[in-house]
mmCIF file of C-alpha atoms in Angstrom:
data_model
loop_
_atom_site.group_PDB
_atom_site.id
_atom_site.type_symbol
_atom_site.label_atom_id
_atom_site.label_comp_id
_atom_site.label_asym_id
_atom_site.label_seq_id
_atom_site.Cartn_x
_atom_site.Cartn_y
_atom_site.Cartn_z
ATOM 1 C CA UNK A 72 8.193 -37.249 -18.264
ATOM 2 C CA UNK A 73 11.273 -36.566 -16.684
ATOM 3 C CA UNK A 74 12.750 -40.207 -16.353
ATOM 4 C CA UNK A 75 15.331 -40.734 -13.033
ATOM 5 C CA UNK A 76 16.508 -37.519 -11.784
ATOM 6 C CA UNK A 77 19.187 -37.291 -9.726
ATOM 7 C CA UNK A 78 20.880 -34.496 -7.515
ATOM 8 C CA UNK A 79 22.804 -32.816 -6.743
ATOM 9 C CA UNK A 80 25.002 -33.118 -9.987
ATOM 10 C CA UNK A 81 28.261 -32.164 -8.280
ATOM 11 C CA UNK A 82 29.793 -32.467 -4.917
ATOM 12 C CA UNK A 83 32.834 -31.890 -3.073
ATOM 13 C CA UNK A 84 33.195 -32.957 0.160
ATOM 14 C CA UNK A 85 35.862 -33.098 2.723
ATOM 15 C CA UNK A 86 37.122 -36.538 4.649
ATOM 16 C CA UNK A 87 33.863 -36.721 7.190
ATOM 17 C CA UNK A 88 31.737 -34.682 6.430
ATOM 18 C CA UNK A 89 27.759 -36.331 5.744
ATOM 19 C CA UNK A 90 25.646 -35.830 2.547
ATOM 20 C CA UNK A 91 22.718 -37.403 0.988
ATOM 21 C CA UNK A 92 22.308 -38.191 -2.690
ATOM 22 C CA UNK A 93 18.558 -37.949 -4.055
ATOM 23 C CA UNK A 94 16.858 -40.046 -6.486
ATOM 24 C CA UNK A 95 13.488 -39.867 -8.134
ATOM 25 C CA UNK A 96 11.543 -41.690 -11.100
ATOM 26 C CA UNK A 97 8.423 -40.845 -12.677
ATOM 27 C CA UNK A 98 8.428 -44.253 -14.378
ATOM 28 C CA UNK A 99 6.288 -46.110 -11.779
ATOM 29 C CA UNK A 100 8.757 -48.613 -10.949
ATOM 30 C CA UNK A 101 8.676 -50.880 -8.373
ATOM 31 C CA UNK A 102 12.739 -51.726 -8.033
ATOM 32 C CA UNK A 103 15.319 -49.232 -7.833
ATOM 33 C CA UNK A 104 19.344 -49.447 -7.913
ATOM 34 C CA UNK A 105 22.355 -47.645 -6.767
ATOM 35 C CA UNK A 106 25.420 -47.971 -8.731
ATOM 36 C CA UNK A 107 29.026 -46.183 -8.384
ATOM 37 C CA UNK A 108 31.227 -46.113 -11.137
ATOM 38 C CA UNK A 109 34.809 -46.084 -11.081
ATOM 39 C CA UNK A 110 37.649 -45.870 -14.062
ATOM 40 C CA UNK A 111 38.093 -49.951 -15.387
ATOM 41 C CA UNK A 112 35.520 -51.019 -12.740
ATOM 42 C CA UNK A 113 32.080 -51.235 -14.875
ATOM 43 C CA UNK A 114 28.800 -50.183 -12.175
ATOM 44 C CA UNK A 115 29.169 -51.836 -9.043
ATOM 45 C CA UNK A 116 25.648 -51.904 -6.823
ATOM 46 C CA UNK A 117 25.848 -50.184 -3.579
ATOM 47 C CA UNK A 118 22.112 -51.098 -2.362
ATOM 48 C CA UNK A 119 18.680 -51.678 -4.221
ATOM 49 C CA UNK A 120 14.953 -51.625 -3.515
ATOM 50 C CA UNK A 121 13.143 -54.494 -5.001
ATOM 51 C CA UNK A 122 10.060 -52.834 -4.272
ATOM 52 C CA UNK A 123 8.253 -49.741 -1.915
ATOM 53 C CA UNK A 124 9.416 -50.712 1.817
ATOM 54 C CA UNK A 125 12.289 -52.983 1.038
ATOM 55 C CA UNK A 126 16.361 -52.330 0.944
ATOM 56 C CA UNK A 127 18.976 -54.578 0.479
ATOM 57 C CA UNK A 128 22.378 -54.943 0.394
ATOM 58 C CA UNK A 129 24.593 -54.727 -2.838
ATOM 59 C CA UNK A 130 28.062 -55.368 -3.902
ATOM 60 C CA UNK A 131 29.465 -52.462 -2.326
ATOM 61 C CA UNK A 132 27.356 -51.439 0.673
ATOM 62 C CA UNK A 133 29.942 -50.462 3.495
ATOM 63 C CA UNK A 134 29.756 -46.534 4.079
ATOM 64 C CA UNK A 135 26.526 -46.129 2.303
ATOM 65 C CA UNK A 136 23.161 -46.347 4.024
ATOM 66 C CA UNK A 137 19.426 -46.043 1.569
ATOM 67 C CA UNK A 138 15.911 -44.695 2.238
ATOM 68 C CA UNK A 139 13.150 -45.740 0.256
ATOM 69 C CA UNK A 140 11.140 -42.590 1.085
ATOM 70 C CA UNK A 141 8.023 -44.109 -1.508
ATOM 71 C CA UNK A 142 7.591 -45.428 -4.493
ATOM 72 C CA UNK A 143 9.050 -42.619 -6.628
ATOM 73 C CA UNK A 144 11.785 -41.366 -4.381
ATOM 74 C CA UNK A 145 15.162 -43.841 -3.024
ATOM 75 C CA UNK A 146 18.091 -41.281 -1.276
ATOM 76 C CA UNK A 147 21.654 -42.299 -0.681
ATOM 77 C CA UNK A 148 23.537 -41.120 2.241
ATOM 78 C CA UNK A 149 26.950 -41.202 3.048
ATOM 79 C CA UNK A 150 27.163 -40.906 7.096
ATOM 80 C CA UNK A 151 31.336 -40.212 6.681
ATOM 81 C CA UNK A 152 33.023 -39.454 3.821
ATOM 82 C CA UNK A 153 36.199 -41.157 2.505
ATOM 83 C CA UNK A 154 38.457 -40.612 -0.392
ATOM 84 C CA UNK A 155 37.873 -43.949 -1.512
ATOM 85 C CA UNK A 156 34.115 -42.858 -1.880
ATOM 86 C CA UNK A 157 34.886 -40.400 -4.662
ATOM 87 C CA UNK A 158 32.879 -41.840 -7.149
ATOM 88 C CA UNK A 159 30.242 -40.847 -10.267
ATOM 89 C CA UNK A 160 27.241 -42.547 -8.584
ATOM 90 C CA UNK A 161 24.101 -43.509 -10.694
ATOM 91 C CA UNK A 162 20.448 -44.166 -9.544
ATOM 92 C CA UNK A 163 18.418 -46.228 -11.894
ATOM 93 C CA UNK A 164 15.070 -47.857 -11.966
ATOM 94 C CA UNK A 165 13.173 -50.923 -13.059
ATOM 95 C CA UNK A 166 10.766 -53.576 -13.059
ATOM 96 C CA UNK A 167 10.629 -55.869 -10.492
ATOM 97 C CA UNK A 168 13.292 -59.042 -11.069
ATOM 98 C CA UNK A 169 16.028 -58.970 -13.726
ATOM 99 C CA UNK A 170 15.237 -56.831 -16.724
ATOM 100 C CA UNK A 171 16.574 -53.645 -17.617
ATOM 101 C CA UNK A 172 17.247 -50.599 -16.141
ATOM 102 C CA UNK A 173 16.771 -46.886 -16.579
ATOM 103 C CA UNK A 174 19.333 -44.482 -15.492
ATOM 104 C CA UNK A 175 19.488 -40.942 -14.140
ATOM 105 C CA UNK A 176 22.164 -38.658 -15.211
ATOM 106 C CA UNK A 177 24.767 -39.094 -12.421
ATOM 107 C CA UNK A 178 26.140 -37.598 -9.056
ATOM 108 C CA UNK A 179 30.155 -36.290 -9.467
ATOM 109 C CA UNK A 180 31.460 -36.976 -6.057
ATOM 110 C CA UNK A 181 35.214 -35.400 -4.787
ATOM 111 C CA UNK A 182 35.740 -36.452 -1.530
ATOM 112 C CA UNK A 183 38.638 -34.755 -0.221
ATOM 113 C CA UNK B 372 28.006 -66.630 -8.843
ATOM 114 C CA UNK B 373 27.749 -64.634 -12.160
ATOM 115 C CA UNK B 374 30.388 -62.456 -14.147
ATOM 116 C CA UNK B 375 31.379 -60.273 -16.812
ATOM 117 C CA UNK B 376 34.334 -59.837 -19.001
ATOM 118 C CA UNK B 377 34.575 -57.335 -21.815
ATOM 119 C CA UNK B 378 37.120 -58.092 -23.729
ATOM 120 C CA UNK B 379 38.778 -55.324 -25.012
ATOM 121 C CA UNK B 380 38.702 -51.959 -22.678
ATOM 122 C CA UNK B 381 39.206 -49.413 -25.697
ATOM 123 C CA UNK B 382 38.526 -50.237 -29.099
ATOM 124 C CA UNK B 383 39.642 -47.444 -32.129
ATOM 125 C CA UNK B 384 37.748 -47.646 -35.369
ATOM 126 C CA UNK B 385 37.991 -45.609 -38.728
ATOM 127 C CA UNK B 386 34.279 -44.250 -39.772
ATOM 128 C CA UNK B 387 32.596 -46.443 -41.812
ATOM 129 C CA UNK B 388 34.599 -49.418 -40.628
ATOM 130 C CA UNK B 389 32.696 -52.500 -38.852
ATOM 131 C CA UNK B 390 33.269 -53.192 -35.319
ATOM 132 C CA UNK B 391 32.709 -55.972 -32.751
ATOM 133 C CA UNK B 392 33.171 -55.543 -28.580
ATOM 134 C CA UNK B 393 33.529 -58.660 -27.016
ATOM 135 C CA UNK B 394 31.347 -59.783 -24.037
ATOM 136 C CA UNK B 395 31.615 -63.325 -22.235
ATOM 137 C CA UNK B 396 29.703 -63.941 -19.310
ATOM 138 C CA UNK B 397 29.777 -66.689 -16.507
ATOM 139 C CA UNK B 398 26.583 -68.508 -15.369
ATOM 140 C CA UNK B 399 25.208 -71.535 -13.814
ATOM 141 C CA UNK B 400 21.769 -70.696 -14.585
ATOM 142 C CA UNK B 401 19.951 -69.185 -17.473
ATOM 143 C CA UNK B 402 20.676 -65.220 -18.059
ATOM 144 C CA UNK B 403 19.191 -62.422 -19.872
ATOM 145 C CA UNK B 404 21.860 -59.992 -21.321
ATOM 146 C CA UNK B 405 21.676 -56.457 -21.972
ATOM 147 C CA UNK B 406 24.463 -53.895 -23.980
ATOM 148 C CA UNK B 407 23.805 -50.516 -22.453
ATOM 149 C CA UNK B 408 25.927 -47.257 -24.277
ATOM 150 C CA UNK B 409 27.150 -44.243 -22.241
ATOM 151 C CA UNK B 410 28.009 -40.988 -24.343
ATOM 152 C CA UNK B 411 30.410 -38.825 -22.322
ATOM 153 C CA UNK B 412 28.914 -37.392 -19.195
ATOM 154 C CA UNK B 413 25.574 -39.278 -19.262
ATOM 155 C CA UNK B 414 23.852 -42.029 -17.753
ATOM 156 C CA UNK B 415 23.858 -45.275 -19.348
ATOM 157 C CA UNK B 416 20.767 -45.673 -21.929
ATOM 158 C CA UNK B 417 19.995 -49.633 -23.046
ATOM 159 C CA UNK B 418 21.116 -50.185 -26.506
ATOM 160 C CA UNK B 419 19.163 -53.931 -26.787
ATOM 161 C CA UNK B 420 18.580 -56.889 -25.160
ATOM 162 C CA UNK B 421 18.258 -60.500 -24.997
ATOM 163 C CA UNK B 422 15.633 -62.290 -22.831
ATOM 164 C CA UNK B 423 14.642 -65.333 -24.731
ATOM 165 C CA UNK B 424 13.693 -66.457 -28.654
ATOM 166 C CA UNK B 425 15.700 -65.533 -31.372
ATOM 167 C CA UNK B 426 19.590 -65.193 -30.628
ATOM 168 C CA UNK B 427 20.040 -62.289 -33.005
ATOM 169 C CA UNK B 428 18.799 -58.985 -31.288
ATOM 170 C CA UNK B 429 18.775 -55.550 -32.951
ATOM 171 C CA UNK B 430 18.934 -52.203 -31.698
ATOM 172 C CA UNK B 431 17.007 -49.064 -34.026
ATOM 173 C CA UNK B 432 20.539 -47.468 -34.648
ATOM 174 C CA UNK B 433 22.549 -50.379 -36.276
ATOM 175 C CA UNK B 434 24.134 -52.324 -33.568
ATOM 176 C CA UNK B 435 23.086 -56.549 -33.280
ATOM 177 C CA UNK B 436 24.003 -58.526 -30.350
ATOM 178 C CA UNK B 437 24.187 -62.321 -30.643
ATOM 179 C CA UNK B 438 23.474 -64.827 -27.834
ATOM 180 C CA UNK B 439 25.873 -67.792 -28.259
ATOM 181 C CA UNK B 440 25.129 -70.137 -25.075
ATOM 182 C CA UNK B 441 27.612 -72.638 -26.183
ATOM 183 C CA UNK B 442 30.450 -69.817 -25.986
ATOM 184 C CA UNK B 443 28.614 -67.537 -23.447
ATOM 185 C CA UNK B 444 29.259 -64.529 -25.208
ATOM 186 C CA UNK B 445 27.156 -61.780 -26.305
ATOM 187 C CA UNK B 446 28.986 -60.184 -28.802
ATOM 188 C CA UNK B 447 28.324 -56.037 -30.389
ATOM 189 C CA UNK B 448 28.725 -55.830 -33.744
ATOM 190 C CA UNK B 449 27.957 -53.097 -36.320
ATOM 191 C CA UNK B 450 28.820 -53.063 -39.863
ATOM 192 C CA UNK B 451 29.015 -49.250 -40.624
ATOM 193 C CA UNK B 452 30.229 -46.907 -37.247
ATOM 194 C CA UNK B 453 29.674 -43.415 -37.115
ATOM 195 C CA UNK B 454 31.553 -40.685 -35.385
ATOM 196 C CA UNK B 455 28.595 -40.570 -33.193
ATOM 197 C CA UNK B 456 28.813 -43.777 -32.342
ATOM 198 C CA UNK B 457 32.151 -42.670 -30.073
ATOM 199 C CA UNK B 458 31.417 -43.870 -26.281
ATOM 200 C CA UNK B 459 31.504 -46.589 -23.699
ATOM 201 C CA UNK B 460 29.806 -49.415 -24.219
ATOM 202 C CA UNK B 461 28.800 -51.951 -21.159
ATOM 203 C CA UNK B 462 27.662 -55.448 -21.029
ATOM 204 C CA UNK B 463 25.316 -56.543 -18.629
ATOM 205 C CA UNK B 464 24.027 -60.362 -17.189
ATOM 206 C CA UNK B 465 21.230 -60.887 -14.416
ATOM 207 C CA UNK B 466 19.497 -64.232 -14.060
ATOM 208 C CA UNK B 467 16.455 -65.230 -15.977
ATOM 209 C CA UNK B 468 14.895 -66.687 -13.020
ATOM 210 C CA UNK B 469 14.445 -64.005 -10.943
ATOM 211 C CA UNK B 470 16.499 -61.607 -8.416
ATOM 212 C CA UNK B 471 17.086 -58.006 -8.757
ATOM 213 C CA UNK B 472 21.020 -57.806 -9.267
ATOM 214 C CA UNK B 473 22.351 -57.141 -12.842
ATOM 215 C CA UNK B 474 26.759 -57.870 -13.320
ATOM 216 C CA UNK B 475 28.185 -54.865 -15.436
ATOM 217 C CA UNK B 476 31.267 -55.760 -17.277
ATOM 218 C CA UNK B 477 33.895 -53.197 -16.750
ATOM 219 C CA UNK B 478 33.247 -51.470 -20.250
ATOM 220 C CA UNK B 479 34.335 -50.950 -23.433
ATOM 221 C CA UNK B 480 35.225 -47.293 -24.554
ATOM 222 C CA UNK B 481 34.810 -47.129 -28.842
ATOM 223 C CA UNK B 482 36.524 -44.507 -30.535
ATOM 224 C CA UNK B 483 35.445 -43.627 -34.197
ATOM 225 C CA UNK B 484 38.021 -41.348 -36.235
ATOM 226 C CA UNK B 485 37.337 -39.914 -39.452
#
Protein backbone atom coordinates (compact mmCIF):
# COMPACT_ATOMS: atom_id res chain seq x y z
CA UNK A 1 0.00 0.00 0.00
CA UNK A 2 1.86 2.63 -1.45
CA UNK A 3 -0.26 5.75 -0.30
CA UNK A 4 -0.09 9.04 -2.96
CA UNK A 5 2.78 8.75 -5.19
CA UNK A 6 3.93 11.40 -6.95
CA UNK A 7 6.51 12.01 -9.87
CA UNK A 8 8.72 12.97 -11.03
CA UNK A 9 10.55 14.04 -7.73
CA UNK A 10 12.68 16.72 -9.37
CA UNK A 11 12.44 19.05 -12.25
CA UNK A 12 14.12 21.77 -13.91
CA UNK A 13 12.65 23.48 -16.48
CA UNK A 14 13.38 26.44 -18.58
CA UNK A 15 10.88 29.72 -19.00
CA UNK A 16 8.26 27.82 -21.57
CA UNK A 17 8.86 24.85 -21.79
CA UNK A 18 5.51 22.20 -20.90
CA UNK A 19 5.55 19.34 -18.30
CA UNK A 20 3.07 17.29 -16.53
CA UNK A 21 3.16 16.34 -12.87
CA UNK A 22 1.60 12.76 -12.02
CA UNK A 23 -0.37 11.74 -9.15
CA UNK A 24 -1.70 8.43 -7.98
CA UNK A 25 -3.46 6.92 -4.73
CA UNK A 26 -4.14 3.50 -3.85
CA UNK A 27 -6.38 4.74 -1.03
CA UNK A 28 -9.71 4.61 -2.94
CA UNK A 29 -10.51 8.11 -2.58
CA UNK A 30 -13.00 9.88 -4.15
CA UNK A 31 -11.48 13.74 -3.81
CA UNK A 32 -8.12 14.68 -4.68
CA UNK A 33 -6.01 18.08 -4.18
CA UNK A 34 -3.20 19.97 -5.64
CA UNK A 35 -1.23 22.12 -3.43
CA UNK A 36 2.11 24.29 -4.10
CA UNK A 37 4.11 25.32 -1.38
CA UNK A 38 6.12 28.27 -1.13
CA UNK A 39 8.65 29.69 1.80
CA UNK A 40 6.03 31.73 4.56
CA UNK A 41 3.07 30.86 2.27
CA UNK A 42 1.52 27.55 4.03
CA UNK A 43 -0.19 25.06 0.86
CA UNK A 44 -2.09 27.05 -1.41
CA UNK A 45 -4.69 24.79 -3.75
CA UNK A 46 -4.06 24.98 -7.36
CA UNK A 47 -7.19 22.69 -8.48
CA UNK A 48 -9.09 19.65 -6.84
CA UNK A 49 -11.32 16.74 -7.84
CA UNK A 50 -14.21 16.27 -5.57
CA UNK A 51 -14.82 13.11 -7.12
CA UNK A 52 -14.01 10.73 -10.59
CA UNK A 53 -15.08 13.18 -13.59
CA UNK A 54 -15.05 16.47 -11.79
CA UNK A 55 -12.23 19.47 -11.59
CA UNK A 56 -12.41 22.62 -10.12
CA UNK A 57 -10.77 25.57 -9.61
CA UNK A 58 -8.53 26.41 -6.50
CA UNK A 59 -6.81 29.29 -4.98
CA UNK A 60 -4.15 29.43 -7.38
CA UNK A 61 -5.30 28.01 -10.72
CA UNK A 62 -3.80 30.42 -13.47
CA UNK A 63 -0.97 28.47 -15.46
CA UNK A 64 -2.00 25.13 -14.24
CA UNK A 65 -4.50 22.93 -16.04
CA UNK A 66 -5.73 19.04 -14.20
CA UNK A 67 -6.81 15.65 -15.62
CA UNK A 68 -8.67 13.36 -13.64
CA UNK A 69 -7.53 10.36 -15.73
CA UNK A 70 -9.81 7.85 -13.04
CA UNK A 71 -10.32 7.33 -9.83
CA UNK A 72 -6.74 6.55 -8.75
CA UNK A 73 -4.80 8.79 -11.06
CA UNK A 74 -5.20 13.18 -11.12
CA UNK A 75 -2.00 14.79 -13.42
CA UNK A 76 -0.95 18.39 -13.29
CA UNK A 77 0.28 20.15 -16.27
CA UNK A 78 1.92 23.23 -16.69
CA UNK A 79 1.23 24.36 -20.53
CA UNK A 80 4.22 27.34 -20.04
CA UNK A 81 6.50 27.57 -17.52
CA UNK A 82 7.28 30.67 -15.40
CA UNK A 83 9.72 31.47 -12.72
CA UNK A 84 7.06 32.34 -10.51
CA UNK A 85 5.91 28.61 -10.90
CA UNK A 86 8.99 27.26 -9.15
CA UNK A 87 7.37 25.64 -6.49
CA UNK A 88 7.48 22.13 -4.19
CA UNK A 89 4.02 20.96 -5.39
CA UNK A 90 2.05 18.28 -3.36
CA UNK A 91 -0.82 15.91 -4.50
CA UNK A 92 -2.97 14.63 -1.74
CA UNK A 93 -6.11 12.66 -1.37
CA UNK A 94 -9.31 12.32 0.60
CA UNK A 95 -12.75 11.66 1.36
CA UNK A 96 -15.29 13.39 -0.20
CA UNK A 97 -16.14 17.01 1.73
CA UNK A 98 -13.87 18.50 4.40
CA UNK A 99 -11.85 15.96 6.33
CA UNK A 100 -8.37 15.24 6.11
CA UNK A 101 -5.97 14.68 3.69
CA UNK A 102 -3.21 12.32 2.70
CA UNK A 103 -0.16 13.53 1.03
CA UNK A 104 2.37 12.26 -1.50
CA UNK A 105 5.94 13.04 -1.11
CA UNK A 106 6.34 16.16 -3.31
CA UNK A 107 7.42 17.46 -6.86
CA UNK A 108 10.81 20.01 -6.60
CA UNK A 109 10.12 22.35 -9.40
CA UNK A 110 13.14 25.01 -10.83
CA UNK A 111 11.77 26.85 -13.42
CA UNK A 112 14.39 28.75 -15.00
CA UNK B 1 -14.43 33.50 3.71
CA UNK B 2 -12.15 31.39 6.03
CA UNK B 3 -8.45 31.94 7.31
CA UNK B 4 -5.49 30.94 9.06
CA UNK B 5 -2.92 32.56 11.19
CA UNK B 6 -0.10 30.75 12.91
CA UNK B 7 1.23 32.70 15.18
CA UNK B 8 4.67 32.34 15.50
CA UNK B 9 6.67 31.24 12.10
CA UNK B 10 9.74 29.56 14.01
CA UNK B 11 9.58 28.48 17.41
CA UNK B 12 13.18 27.19 19.30
CA UNK B 13 12.80 24.84 22.21
CA UNK B 14 15.40 23.11 24.60
CA UNK B 15 14.66 19.10 24.75
CA UNK B 16 12.51 18.24 27.30
CA UNK B 17 10.99 21.70 27.46
CA UNK B 18 7.04 22.15 26.77
CA UNK B 19 5.91 23.93 23.80
CA UNK B 20 2.75 25.55 22.38
CA UNK B 21 2.27 26.86 18.40
CA UNK B 22 -0.39 29.13 18.12
CA UNK B 23 -3.26 28.70 15.58
CA UNK B 24 -6.36 31.18 15.23
CA UNK B 25 -8.67 30.71 12.57
CA UNK B 26 -11.51 32.90 10.99
CA UNK B 27 -15.03 31.49 10.32
CA UNK B 28 -18.58 32.28 9.86
CA UNK B 29 -19.65 28.82 9.97
CA UNK B 30 -18.74 25.79 11.94
CA UNK B 31 -15.06 24.25 11.10
CA UNK B 32 -13.23 21.14 11.63
CA UNK B 33 -9.44 21.74 12.32
CA UNK B 34 -6.60 19.65 11.62
CA UNK B 35 -2.50 20.12 12.78
CA UNK B 36 -0.61 18.31 10.08
CA UNK B 37 3.62 17.94 10.76
CA UNK B 38 6.15 18.00 7.88
CA UNK B 39 9.74 16.52 8.71
CA UNK B 40 12.26 17.97 6.26
CA UNK B 41 11.75 16.88 2.71
CA UNK B 42 8.41 15.05 3.17
CA UNK B 43 4.89 15.41 2.63
CA UNK B 44 2.75 16.60 5.29
CA UNK B 45 1.37 13.55 7.56
CA UNK B 46 -1.90 14.58 9.97
CA UNK B 47 -0.81 14.83 13.48
CA UNK B 48 -4.78 15.01 14.94
CA UNK B 49 -7.85 16.44 14.46
CA UNK B 50 -10.92 18.02 15.60
CA UNK B 51 -14.36 17.34 14.02
CA UNK B 52 -16.82 17.52 16.80
CA UNK B 53 -17.22 16.23 20.77
CA UNK B 54 -14.67 16.68 23.12
CA UNK B 55 -12.41 19.92 22.65
CA UNK B 56 -9.26 18.19 23.83
CA UNK B 57 -7.80 16.00 20.93
CA UNK B 58 -4.68 13.81 21.21
CA UNK B 59 -2.28 12.62 18.84
CA UNK B 60 -0.29 8.84 19.69
CA UNK B 61 3.10 10.78 19.99
CA UNK B 62 2.36 13.44 22.73
CA UNK B 63 1.02 16.45 21.07
CA UNK B 64 -2.97 17.77 22.25
CA UNK B 65 -4.76 20.31 20.34
CA UNK B 66 -7.57 22.27 22.01
CA UNK B 67 -10.67 23.69 20.26
CA UNK B 68 -11.54 27.03 21.94
CA UNK B 69 -14.63 28.45 19.78
CA UNK B 70 -14.92 31.44 21.94
CA UNK B 71 -11.16 32.43 20.97
CA UNK B 72 -11.05 30.47 17.63
CA UNK B 73 -7.86 29.03 18.22
CA UNK B 74 -6.60 25.63 18.05
CA UNK B 75 -3.67 25.66 19.94
CA UNK B 76 -0.37 22.62 19.84
CA UNK B 77 0.88 21.93 22.91
CA UNK B 78 3.26 19.23 24.23
CA UNK B 79 4.69 18.96 27.58
CA UNK B 80 7.99 17.02 26.91
CA UNK B 81 9.65 17.77 23.03
CA UNK B 82 12.05 15.61 21.58
CA UNK B 83 14.81 16.27 19.15
CA UNK B 84 12.67 14.38 16.82
CA UNK B 85 10.05 16.39 17.22
CA UNK B 86 12.21 19.20 15.00
CA UNK B 87 9.88 20.23 11.86
CA UNK B 88 7.12 22.36 10.46
CA UNK B 89 4.08 22.23 11.83
CA UNK B 90 0.73 23.49 9.83
CA UNK B 91 -2.69 24.33 10.89
CA UNK B 92 -5.49 23.60 8.86
CA UNK B 93 -9.58 24.83 8.81
CA UNK B 94 -12.28 23.55 6.19
CA UNK B 95 -15.98 23.88 6.93
CA UNK B 96 -17.97 21.35 8.81
CA UNK B 97 -20.76 21.60 6.46
CA UNK B 98 -19.43 20.46 3.52
CA UNK B 99 -17.04 21.65 0.48
CA UNK B 100 -13.79 20.24 -0.47
CA UNK B 101 -11.30 23.24 0.27
CA UNK B 102 -9.11 23.03 3.46
CA UNK B 103 -7.09 26.90 4.55
CA UNK B 104 -3.38 26.00 5.54
CA UNK B 105 -1.88 28.48 7.84
CA UNK B 106 1.48 29.51 6.64
CA UNK B 107 3.37 27.16 9.20
CA UNK B 108 5.21 26.93 12.06
CA UNK B 109 8.88 25.54 11.84
CA UNK B 110 9.88 23.95 15.72
CA UNK B 111 13.34 23.59 16.48
CA UNK B 112 14.37 21.27 19.46
CA UNK B 113 18.13 21.70 20.74
CA UNK B 114 19.70 19.54 23.14
Amino acid sequence: NAGVTQTPKFQVLKTGQSMTLQCAQDMNHNSMYWYRQDPGMGLRLIYYSASEGTTDKGEVPNGYNVSRLNKREFSLRLESAAPSQTSVYFCAGGLAGPYEQYFGPGTRLTVT
Amino acid sequence: AQSVTQLDSQVPVFEEAPVELRCNYSSSVSVYLFWYVQYPNQGLQLLLKYLSGSTLVESINGFEAEFNKSQTSFHLRKPSVHISDTAEYFCAVSEAAGGFKTIFGAGTRLFVKA
